[in-house]
mmCIF file of C-alpha atoms in Angstrom:
data_model
loop_
_atom_site.group_PDB
_atom_site.id
_atom_site.type_symbol
_atom_site.label_atom_id
_atom_site.label_comp_id
_atom_site.label_asym_id
_atom_site.label_seq_id
_atom_site.Cartn_x
_atom_site.Cartn_y
_atom_site.Cartn_z
ATOM 1 C CA MET D 1 -0.158 -0.164 0.073
ATOM 2 C CA PHE D 2 2.473 1.973 0.969
ATOM 3 C CA GLU D 3 4.564 1.574 -2.687
ATOM 4 C CA ARG D 4 1.880 2.950 -4.165
ATOM 5 C CA LEU D 5 1.328 5.966 -1.972
ATOM 6 C CA ASP D 6 4.728 6.494 -2.777
ATOM 7 C CA LEU D 7 4.181 6.221 -6.652
ATOM 8 C CA ILE D 8 1.067 8.315 -5.904
ATOM 9 C CA GLN D 9 2.676 11.759 -4.325
ATOM 10 C CA GLU D 10 5.627 10.869 -7.285
ATOM 11 C CA ARG D 11 3.363 11.670 -9.414
ATOM 12 C CA TYR D 12 1.327 14.292 -8.227
ATOM 13 C CA ASN D 13 5.297 15.978 -8.210
ATOM 14 C CA GLN D 14 5.714 15.262 -11.539
ATOM 15 C CA ILE D 15 2.060 17.125 -12.278
ATOM 16 C CA ASN D 16 3.129 20.000 -10.502
ATOM 17 C CA GLU D 17 6.801 20.643 -11.712
ATOM 18 C CA LEU D 18 5.054 20.362 -15.613
ATOM 19 C CA LEU D 19 2.321 22.471 -14.986
ATOM 20 C CA GLN D 20 5.285 25.444 -14.345
ATOM 21 C CA ASP D 21 6.226 24.422 -17.656
ATOM 22 C CA SER D 22 5.573 26.735 -20.406
ATOM 23 C CA ALA D 23 4.549 24.711 -23.682
ATOM 24 C CA ILE D 24 2.037 22.677 -20.884
ATOM 25 C CA ILE D 25 0.616 25.903 -20.266
ATOM 26 C CA ALA D 26 0.396 27.015 -24.098
ATOM 27 C CA ASN D 27 -1.131 23.458 -24.869
ATOM 28 C CA VAL D 28 -4.931 23.639 -23.449
ATOM 29 C CA SER D 29 -6.277 20.079 -23.678
ATOM 30 C CA LYS D 30 -2.597 19.086 -22.063
ATOM 31 C CA MET D 31 -3.478 21.676 -19.504
ATOM 32 C CA THR D 32 -6.801 20.635 -18.853
ATOM 33 C CA ALA D 33 -5.926 16.940 -18.453
ATOM 34 C CA LEU D 34 -3.231 17.439 -16.440
ATOM 35 C CA LEU D 35 -5.222 19.617 -13.858
ATOM 36 C CA LYS D 36 -7.679 16.996 -14.002
ATOM 37 C CA GLU D 37 -5.180 14.314 -13.035
ATOM 38 C CA GLN D 38 -3.990 16.487 -10.220
ATOM 39 C CA ARG D 39 -6.974 16.872 -8.528
ATOM 40 C CA SER D 40 -8.010 13.068 -8.733
ATOM 41 C CA LEU D 41 -4.597 12.635 -6.739
ATOM 42 C CA GLU D 42 -4.551 15.567 -4.412
ATOM 43 C CA LYS D 43 -7.080 13.891 -1.827
ATOM 44 C CA THR D 44 -5.565 10.577 -1.732
ATOM 45 C CA VAL D 45 -1.592 12.903 -1.324
ATOM 46 C CA ASN D 46 -2.653 15.112 1.258
ATOM 47 C CA LYS D 47 -4.199 12.344 3.605
ATOM 48 C CA TYR D 48 -0.679 10.249 3.207
ATOM 49 C CA GLN D 49 0.909 13.817 4.241
ATOM 50 C CA GLU D 50 -0.710 13.992 6.720
ATOM 51 C CA TYR D 51 -0.187 10.358 8.000
ATOM 52 C CA LYS D 52 3.609 10.625 7.911
ATOM 53 C CA ASP D 53 3.334 14.108 9.718
ATOM 54 C CA VAL D 54 1.508 11.765 12.510
ATOM 55 C CA VAL D 55 4.128 8.730 12.224
ATOM 56 C CA LYS D 56 6.775 11.330 12.633
ATOM 57 C CA ASN D 57 5.273 12.999 15.556
ATOM 58 C CA ILE D 58 4.531 9.706 17.574
ATOM 59 C CA ALA D 59 8.263 8.841 16.729
ATOM 60 C CA GLU D 60 9.370 12.329 18.495
ATOM 61 C CA LEU D 61 6.494 11.740 20.969
ATOM 62 C CA LYS D 62 8.227 8.918 22.213
ATOM 63 C CA GLU D 63 11.396 9.715 22.801
ATOM 64 C CA MET D 64 10.616 12.880 24.526
ATOM 65 C CA SER D 65 8.692 10.723 26.676
ATOM 66 C CA LYS D 66 11.636 9.557 28.009
ATOM 67 C CA ASP D 67 13.138 12.816 28.961
ATOM 68 C CA GLU D 68 14.686 13.208 32.270
ATOM 69 C CA ASP D 69 12.946 16.148 32.897
ATOM 70 C CA PRO D 70 9.202 15.039 34.651
ATOM 71 C CA GLU D 71 7.228 17.571 32.873
ATOM 72 C CA ILE D 72 8.462 17.319 29.306
ATOM 73 C CA ALA D 73 8.083 13.501 29.129
ATOM 74 C CA GLU D 74 4.888 14.129 31.228
ATOM 75 C CA MET D 75 3.576 16.598 28.193
ATOM 76 C CA ALA D 76 4.679 14.184 25.715
ATOM 77 C CA LYS D 77 2.978 11.402 27.438
ATOM 78 C CA ALA D 78 0.310 13.528 27.297
ATOM 79 C CA GLU D 79 0.221 14.339 23.606
ATOM 80 C CA LEU D 80 0.819 10.709 22.674
ATOM 81 C CA GLU D 81 -2.598 9.595 24.356
ATOM 82 C CA GLU D 82 -4.166 12.046 22.252
ATOM 83 C CA LEU D 83 -2.723 10.658 19.081
ATOM 84 C CA ASN D 84 -3.322 7.300 20.175
ATOM 85 C CA GLY D 85 -4.536 5.207 17.210
ATOM 86 C CA LYS D 86 -4.793 8.390 14.730
ATOM 87 C CA ASP D 87 -2.362 6.729 12.694
ATOM 88 C CA GLN D 88 -4.933 3.580 12.182
ATOM 89 C CA GLU D 89 -7.494 5.886 11.430
ATOM 90 C CA LEU D 90 -5.169 7.443 8.375
ATOM 91 C CA ILE D 91 -4.527 3.822 7.358
ATOM 92 C CA GLU D 92 -7.804 2.885 7.101
ATOM 93 C CA GLU D 93 -8.566 6.142 5.182
ATOM 94 C CA LEU D 94 -6.196 5.829 2.540
ATOM 95 C CA LYS D 95 -7.372 2.157 2.076
ATOM 96 C CA ILE D 96 -10.598 3.519 0.854
ATOM 97 C CA LEU D 97 -8.792 6.377 -0.709
ATOM 98 C CA LEU D 98 -7.003 3.959 -3.185
ATOM 99 C CA LEU D 99 -10.206 1.741 -4.265
ATOM 100 C CA PRO D 100 -10.344 1.128 -7.849
ATOM 101 C CA LYS D 101 -11.943 4.541 -9.197
ATOM 102 C CA ASP D 102 -15.218 4.442 -11.125
ATOM 103 C CA GLU D 103 -13.924 5.926 -14.686
ATOM 104 C CA ASN D 104 -17.199 8.486 -15.170
ATOM 105 C CA ASP D 105 -17.199 9.356 -11.072
ATOM 106 C CA GLU D 106 -15.910 12.711 -11.822
ATOM 107 C CA LYS D 107 -18.395 13.351 -15.238
ATOM 108 C CA ASN D 108 -21.069 15.365 -14.962
ATOM 109 C CA VAL D 109 -24.994 13.210 -15.789
ATOM 110 C CA ILE D 110 -27.775 12.952 -18.173
ATOM 111 C CA VAL D 111 -30.738 12.474 -16.135
ATOM 112 C CA GLU D 112 -34.005 10.965 -17.732
ATOM 113 C CA ILE D 113 -37.178 10.443 -14.927
ATOM 114 C CA ARG D 114 -40.158 8.861 -16.351
ATOM 115 C CA GLY D 115 -43.770 8.493 -14.846
ATOM 116 C CA ALA D 116 -44.490 5.277 -14.785
ATOM 117 C CA ALA D 117 -47.359 3.153 -12.976
ATOM 118 C CA GLY D 118 -50.133 4.755 -11.043
ATOM 119 C CA GLY D 119 -51.273 6.801 -14.013
ATOM 120 C CA GLU D 120 -51.055 10.679 -13.979
ATOM 121 C CA GLU D 121 -50.212 9.967 -10.213
ATOM 122 C CA GLY D 122 -47.003 8.513 -11.599
ATOM 123 C CA ASN D 123 -46.120 11.657 -13.480
ATOM 124 C CA ILE D 124 -46.457 13.915 -10.740
ATOM 125 C CA PHE D 125 -44.122 11.681 -8.683
ATOM 126 C CA ALA D 126 -42.041 12.269 -12.014
ATOM 127 C CA ALA D 127 -41.754 15.754 -11.385
ATOM 128 C CA ASP D 128 -41.171 15.963 -7.762
ATOM 129 C CA LEU D 129 -38.517 13.799 -8.276
ATOM 130 C CA PHE D 130 -36.772 16.178 -10.438
ATOM 131 C CA ARG D 131 -37.761 18.974 -8.260
ATOM 132 C CA MET D 132 -35.767 16.905 -5.119
ATOM 133 C CA TYR D 133 -32.577 16.427 -7.584
ATOM 134 C CA SER D 134 -32.922 20.106 -8.616
ATOM 135 C CA LYS D 135 -32.857 21.153 -4.466
ATOM 136 C CA TYR D 136 -29.490 18.469 -3.907
ATOM 137 C CA ALA D 137 -27.900 19.886 -7.100
ATOM 138 C CA GLU D 138 -28.635 23.189 -5.519
ATOM 139 C CA SER D 139 -27.217 22.215 -2.401
ATOM 140 C CA LYS D 140 -23.719 21.059 -3.862
ATOM 141 C CA GLY D 141 -23.450 24.066 -5.894
ATOM 142 C CA TRP D 142 -23.992 22.114 -9.158
ATOM 143 C CA LYS D 143 -26.006 23.455 -12.613
ATOM 144 C CA VAL D 144 -29.285 22.066 -13.609
ATOM 145 C CA GLU D 145 -30.225 22.656 -17.246
ATOM 146 C CA VAL D 146 -33.688 21.149 -18.561
ATOM 147 C CA MET D 147 -32.816 19.382 -22.011
ATOM 148 C CA ASP D 148 -36.381 17.727 -22.997
ATOM 149 C CA SER D 149 -39.591 17.398 -20.897
ATOM 150 C CA ASN D 150 -43.345 16.260 -21.605
ATOM 151 C CA GLU D 151 -45.365 17.754 -19.134
ATOM 152 C CA THR D 152 -48.771 16.967 -18.162
ATOM 153 C CA GLY D 153 -52.171 18.746 -17.511
ATOM 154 C CA LEU D 154 -51.549 18.508 -12.867
ATOM 155 C CA GLY D 155 -48.260 19.653 -12.985
ATOM 156 C CA GLY D 156 -46.592 16.270 -13.581
ATOM 157 C CA PHE D 157 -43.890 14.867 -16.129
ATOM 158 C CA SER D 158 -44.524 12.197 -18.045
ATOM 159 C CA LEU D 159 -41.038 12.363 -19.067
ATOM 160 C CA ILE D 160 -38.421 14.619 -18.288
ATOM 161 C CA GLN D 161 -34.402 14.584 -19.552
ATOM 162 C CA PHE D 162 -32.126 16.863 -17.763
ATOM 163 C CA SER D 163 -28.192 17.708 -17.663
ATOM 164 C CA VAL D 164 -26.374 18.135 -14.140
ATOM 165 C CA SER D 165 -22.902 19.701 -14.365
ATOM 166 C CA GLY D 166 -20.818 20.467 -11.276
ATOM 167 C CA ASP D 167 -17.907 18.637 -9.206
ATOM 168 C CA ALA D 168 -17.905 14.802 -9.751
ATOM 169 C CA VAL D 169 -22.203 14.435 -9.661
ATOM 170 C CA TYR D 170 -21.836 10.710 -11.124
ATOM 171 C CA SER D 171 -20.265 10.111 -7.996
ATOM 172 C CA TYR D 172 -22.801 10.958 -6.299
ATOM 173 C CA LEU D 173 -25.543 10.548 -8.368
ATOM 174 C CA LYS D 174 -25.030 6.868 -10.099
ATOM 175 C CA PHE D 175 -27.169 4.847 -7.418
ATOM 176 C CA GLU D 176 -30.132 6.575 -8.290
ATOM 177 C CA SER D 177 -31.372 4.969 -11.283
ATOM 178 C CA GLY D 178 -34.193 2.364 -11.246
ATOM 179 C CA SER D 179 -37.420 2.196 -10.563
ATOM 180 C CA HIS D 180 -38.320 4.398 -7.070
ATOM 181 C CA ARG D 181 -42.219 4.055 -5.351
ATOM 182 C CA VAL D 182 -44.393 6.449 -4.247
ATOM 183 C CA GLN D 183 -46.961 5.434 -0.901
ATOM 184 C CA ARG D 184 -49.305 8.488 -0.355
ATOM 185 C CA VAL D 185 -53.133 9.776 -1.250
ATOM 186 C CA PRO D 186 -52.981 11.314 -4.431
ATOM 187 C CA VAL D 187 -54.312 14.111 -5.091
ATOM 188 C CA THR D 188 -56.530 12.000 -8.384
ATOM 189 C CA GLU D 189 -57.955 10.181 -5.926
ATOM 190 C CA ALA D 190 -61.027 11.809 -4.135
ATOM 191 C CA ASN D 191 -62.137 8.958 -1.935
ATOM 192 C CA GLY D 192 -58.594 9.709 -0.022
ATOM 193 C CA ARG D 193 -57.144 6.236 -0.376
ATOM 194 C CA ILE D 194 -52.824 5.221 0.084
ATOM 195 C CA GLN D 195 -51.939 4.557 -3.548
ATOM 196 C CA THR D 196 -48.618 3.452 -4.740
ATOM 197 C CA SER D 197 -47.354 4.307 -8.516
ATOM 198 C CA THR D 198 -43.709 4.364 -9.052
ATOM 199 C CA ALA D 199 -41.797 6.624 -11.795
ATOM 200 C CA THR D 200 -38.195 4.982 -13.087
ATOM 201 C CA VAL D 201 -35.327 6.700 -13.034
ATOM 202 C CA LEU D 202 -32.128 6.693 -15.456
ATOM 203 C CA VAL D 203 -28.465 8.153 -14.859
ATOM 204 C CA MET D 204 -25.846 8.075 -17.613
ATOM 205 C CA PRO D 205 -22.216 10.368 -17.177
ATOM 206 C CA GLU D 206 -21.909 12.500 -19.993
ATOM 207 C CA ALA D 207 -20.021 10.949 -23.051
ATOM 208 C CA GLU D 208 -16.512 12.936 -24.107
ATOM 209 C CA GLU D 209 -15.685 13.483 -27.536
ATOM 210 C CA THR D 210 -13.089 10.898 -27.992
ATOM 211 C CA GLU D 211 -15.511 7.633 -25.894
ATOM 212 C CA VAL D 212 -18.270 8.240 -28.462
ATOM 213 C CA GLU D 213 -18.050 8.154 -32.159
ATOM 214 C CA LEU D 214 -20.693 9.474 -33.774
ATOM 215 C CA LYS D 215 -21.165 9.029 -37.478
ATOM 216 C CA MET D 216 -23.739 11.798 -38.760
ATOM 217 C CA GLU D 217 -24.638 9.662 -41.795
ATOM 218 C CA ASP D 218 -26.266 7.016 -39.251
ATOM 219 C CA VAL D 219 -28.278 9.825 -38.068
ATOM 220 C CA ARG D 220 -31.932 10.343 -39.487
ATOM 221 C CA ILE D 221 -32.973 14.128 -38.126
ATOM 222 C CA ASP D 222 -36.736 14.744 -37.778
ATOM 223 C CA ILE D 223 -37.979 18.410 -36.835
ATOM 224 C CA PHE D 224 -41.736 19.094 -35.844
ATOM 225 C CA CYS D 225 -43.348 21.579 -33.787
ATOM 226 C CA ALA D 226 -43.295 21.803 -30.360
ATOM 227 C CA SER D 227 -46.225 20.770 -28.192
ATOM 228 C CA GLY D 228 -47.106 21.030 -24.971
ATOM 229 C CA PRO D 229 -49.509 19.615 -22.184
ATOM 230 C CA GLY D 230 -52.719 18.351 -23.440
ATOM 231 C CA GLY D 231 -50.570 17.755 -26.910
ATOM 232 C CA GLN D 232 -52.373 21.414 -28.168
ATOM 233 C CA CYS D 233 -49.101 22.776 -30.531
ATOM 234 C CA VAL D 234 -47.240 26.172 -28.572
ATOM 235 C CA ASN D 235 -44.484 26.989 -30.849
ATOM 236 C CA THR D 236 -45.838 28.053 -35.020
ATOM 237 C CA THR D 237 -42.563 26.942 -36.023
ATOM 238 C CA LYS D 238 -40.795 23.708 -36.750
ATOM 239 C CA SER D 239 -38.274 23.698 -33.517
ATOM 240 C CA ALA D 240 -38.459 20.244 -31.948
ATOM 241 C CA ILE D 241 -35.943 18.018 -32.954
ATOM 242 C CA ARG D 242 -36.375 14.157 -32.895
ATOM 243 C CA VAL D 243 -33.298 12.338 -34.015
ATOM 244 C CA THR D 244 -32.853 8.245 -34.331
ATOM 245 C CA HIS D 245 -29.663 6.469 -34.398
ATOM 246 C CA ILE D 246 -30.401 4.356 -37.199
ATOM 247 C CA PRO D 247 -27.367 1.283 -36.092
ATOM 248 C CA THR D 248 -29.117 1.072 -32.754
ATOM 249 C CA GLY D 249 -32.813 2.323 -33.101
ATOM 250 C CA ILE D 250 -32.605 4.689 -30.377
ATOM 251 C CA VAL D 251 -34.373 7.857 -30.681
ATOM 252 C CA VAL D 252 -34.242 11.376 -28.873
ATOM 253 C CA SER D 253 -35.994 14.259 -29.124
ATOM 254 C CA CYS D 254 -36.203 18.029 -27.448
ATOM 255 C CA GLN D 255 -38.300 20.692 -27.500
ATOM 256 C CA ASP D 256 -37.800 22.602 -24.715
ATOM 257 C CA GLY D 257 -34.677 24.965 -26.259
ATOM 258 C CA LYS D 258 -34.780 28.176 -27.264
ATOM 259 C CA ASN D 259 -34.194 27.707 -30.875
ATOM 260 C CA GLN D 260 -34.428 24.411 -33.214
ATOM 261 C CA HIS D 261 -30.085 24.820 -33.042
ATOM 262 C CA GLU D 262 -30.189 24.181 -29.444
ATOM 263 C CA ASN D 263 -32.581 21.201 -29.223
ATOM 264 C CA LYS D 264 -30.331 19.373 -32.490
ATOM 265 C CA ALA D 265 -27.463 20.444 -29.986
ATOM 266 C CA ASN D 266 -29.076 18.640 -26.606
ATOM 267 C CA ALA D 267 -30.757 15.476 -28.509
ATOM 268 C CA LEU D 268 -26.885 14.711 -30.370
ATOM 269 C CA LYS D 269 -26.018 15.430 -26.519
ATOM 270 C CA ILE D 270 -28.081 12.631 -24.864
ATOM 271 C CA LEU D 271 -27.740 10.308 -27.777
ATOM 272 C CA LYS D 272 -23.850 10.230 -26.872
ATOM 273 C CA ALA D 273 -24.944 9.718 -23.200
ATOM 274 C CA ARG D 274 -27.520 6.822 -24.110
ATOM 275 C CA LEU D 275 -24.565 5.447 -26.726
ATOM 276 C CA TYR D 276 -21.855 5.330 -24.061
ATOM 277 C CA ASP D 277 -23.911 4.251 -21.731
ATOM 278 C CA LYS D 278 -24.589 1.123 -23.972
ATOM 279 C CA ILE D 279 -21.481 0.815 -24.679
ATOM 280 C CA MET D 280 -20.340 0.352 -20.719
ATOM 281 C CA GLU D 281 -23.233 -2.595 -20.653
ATOM 282 C CA ASP D 282 -22.138 -4.291 -24.056
ATOM 283 C CA LYS D 283 -18.849 -3.954 -21.998
ATOM 284 C CA ALA D 284 -19.899 -5.480 -18.805
ATOM 285 C CA ARG D 285 -21.743 -8.019 -20.278
ATOM 286 C CA GLU D 286 -19.049 -9.530 -22.661
ATOM 287 C CA GLU D 287 -16.411 -9.205 -19.901
ATOM 288 C CA GLY D 288 -18.712 -11.128 -17.374
ATOM 289 C CA ILE D 289 -18.492 -8.681 -14.942
ATOM 290 C CA GLU D 290 -20.517 -9.281 -11.746
ATOM 291 C CA ARG D 291 -18.926 -6.502 -9.307
ATOM 292 C CA MET D 292 -19.424 -7.200 -5.948
ATOM 293 C CA ALA D 293 -19.616 -3.851 -4.624
ATOM 294 C CA LYS D 294 -21.922 -2.034 -7.886
ATOM 295 C CA ILE D 295 -24.860 -1.689 -5.736
ATOM 296 C CA GLY D 296 -28.202 -2.567 -7.930
ATOM 297 C CA HIS D 297 -27.921 -3.188 -12.185
ATOM 298 C CA GLY D 298 -29.114 0.267 -13.017
ATOM 299 C CA ASP D 299 -31.956 -1.203 -13.906
ATOM 300 C CA ARG D 300 -35.182 0.663 -14.912
ATOM 301 C CA SER D 301 -36.899 -2.200 -13.300
ATOM 302 C CA GLU D 302 -35.106 -2.817 -10.795
ATOM 303 C CA LYS D 303 -37.147 -1.617 -7.371
ATOM 304 C CA ILE D 304 -34.922 0.790 -5.671
ATOM 305 C CA ARG D 305 -36.499 2.954 -3.469
ATOM 306 C CA THR D 306 -40.042 3.507 -2.060
ATOM 307 C CA TYR D 307 -41.370 7.115 -0.555
ATOM 308 C CA ASN D 308 -43.794 6.333 2.247
ATOM 309 C CA TYR D 309 -45.483 9.304 2.783
ATOM 310 C CA PRO D 310 -47.705 8.360 5.880
ATOM 311 C CA GLN D 311 -45.291 7.339 7.553
ATOM 312 C CA ASN D 312 -42.368 9.928 6.546
ATOM 313 C CA ARG D 313 -39.943 7.482 5.578
ATOM 314 C CA VAL D 314 -37.853 6.240 2.764
ATOM 315 C CA THR D 315 -36.543 2.884 2.354
ATOM 316 C CA ASP D 316 -33.399 2.421 0.015
ATOM 317 C CA HIS D 317 -33.988 -1.758 -0.714
ATOM 318 C CA ARG D 318 -30.293 -2.322 -1.950
ATOM 319 C CA ILE D 319 -28.948 -1.955 0.846
ATOM 320 C CA GLY D 320 -31.889 -2.294 3.412
ATOM 321 C CA PHE D 321 -31.342 1.915 4.470
ATOM 322 C CA THR D 322 -34.413 3.744 6.246
ATOM 323 C CA ILE D 323 -34.497 6.455 7.458
ATOM 324 C CA GLN D 324 -37.568 8.547 8.655
ATOM 325 C CA GLN D 325 -37.071 12.210 7.429
ATOM 326 C CA LEU D 326 -39.131 11.715 4.027
ATOM 327 C CA ASP D 327 -40.125 14.939 4.544
ATOM 328 C CA ARG D 328 -36.229 16.744 4.375
ATOM 329 C CA VAL D 329 -35.813 14.238 1.602
ATOM 330 C CA MET D 330 -38.143 15.690 -0.671
ATOM 331 C CA GLU D 331 -36.722 18.966 -0.437
ATOM 332 C CA GLY D 332 -33.563 18.001 -1.643
ATOM 333 C CA LYS D 333 -31.854 17.099 1.978
ATOM 334 C CA LEU D 334 -30.442 13.633 0.046
ATOM 335 C CA ASP D 335 -26.972 13.835 1.758
ATOM 336 C CA PRO D 336 -28.248 10.559 4.674
ATOM 337 C CA VAL D 337 -29.564 7.920 1.889
ATOM 338 C CA ILE D 338 -26.346 8.909 -0.693
ATOM 339 C CA ASP D 339 -23.891 8.373 2.342
ATOM 340 C CA ALA D 340 -24.828 5.479 2.927
ATOM 341 C CA LEU D 341 -24.874 3.932 -0.829
ATOM 342 C CA MET D 342 -21.431 5.121 -0.685
ATOM 343 C CA GLN D 343 -20.440 3.262 2.336
ATOM 344 C CA GLU D 344 -21.922 0.379 1.671
ATOM 345 C CA GLU D 345 -20.212 0.539 -1.530
ATOM 346 C CA GLN D 346 -16.938 0.778 -0.061
ATOM 347 C CA ARG D 347 -17.597 -1.940 2.014
ATOM 348 C CA ARG D 348 -18.028 -3.729 -0.488
ATOM 349 C CA LEU D 349 -15.214 -3.135 -1.956
ATOM 350 C CA LEU D 350 -12.925 -2.988 0.399
ATOM 351 C CA ALA D 351 -14.145 -6.787 1.002
ATOM 352 C CA GLY D 352 -13.315 -7.517 -2.178
ATOM 353 C CA GLU D 353 -9.967 -6.010 -2.299
ATOM 354 C CA GLU D 354 -8.548 -8.068 1.297
ATOM 355 C CA ASN D 355 -10.209 -11.559 -0.404
ATOM 356 C CA LYS D 356 -8.230 -10.883 -3.405
ATOM 357 C CA LEU D 357 -5.045 -10.623 -0.870
ATOM 358 C CA ALA D 358 -6.099 -13.234 1.270
ATOM 359 C CA LYS D 359 -5.603 -15.698 -2.201
#
């Protein structure tokens, strides 16, 4: 482990030197790549330096505790007591920092939410989830941009697609793909009975130019009038865009942009994310990847979470986590749920790494 940490620190120092090179500064792509790599190593390097400082401090205090001056020896022993176990605590933190990283963790995402079972109540719940994620993104300082939506009469969404950009967005939202279930008395229910409805969420990392080769000759583009709730035409000019990727049959529509150009750019962005998502799925299938640490499969049909309004309860079924704070969660206070998912993933990864070492 310490050999790996030394190599990481060495690479970090090397990057710092390269970033002072005028040739690198003049090359925007190289500069950007190095800054990105620097950020990915910084936390580990700082934690390793903290560990080395603690180890050095402990060694010095042990020597001081043998000093002939009883006051100095007593002071050293008191400080040693405060540092007791700190080095082991930092080792555990370093183990987590050295766990295999998801190659997409630092990326922005495109999220798609669809109203599913429950008719109009499913669509209303889709709108509630969009609001929840928007408020969570706001608390993180991320930017949310709606790319396409089909709003229904009661303020719900049969479909809404939006991008979330910021610092390591995918690492937080990657657990959200799947079927979300709500249990409550719907606004559409006159006799006040509790109903179960669902909405599906799909979180896709944004694809970089080098990761997806999109040939425009493989894409059919159709232009049509945008429509609003109830299907009425709300745009007398043809600005909505539908793109079809002929080899895969993937279809993406966008109509929420200011003009045809913006809708086309958004549609192609979503298409690239879908193609990248498919590439990742195919790769996992071909290599027979069954990651012990993976929480859920991101399948739309997989029921991942229940939001029970009468009991003010949120339950994540994948890890058996329950919290009686539904009102806070729906206001974007998602950290307790997402932190629990991250910790469980780390636990499974650590168990997997320890099993490898044992073999």
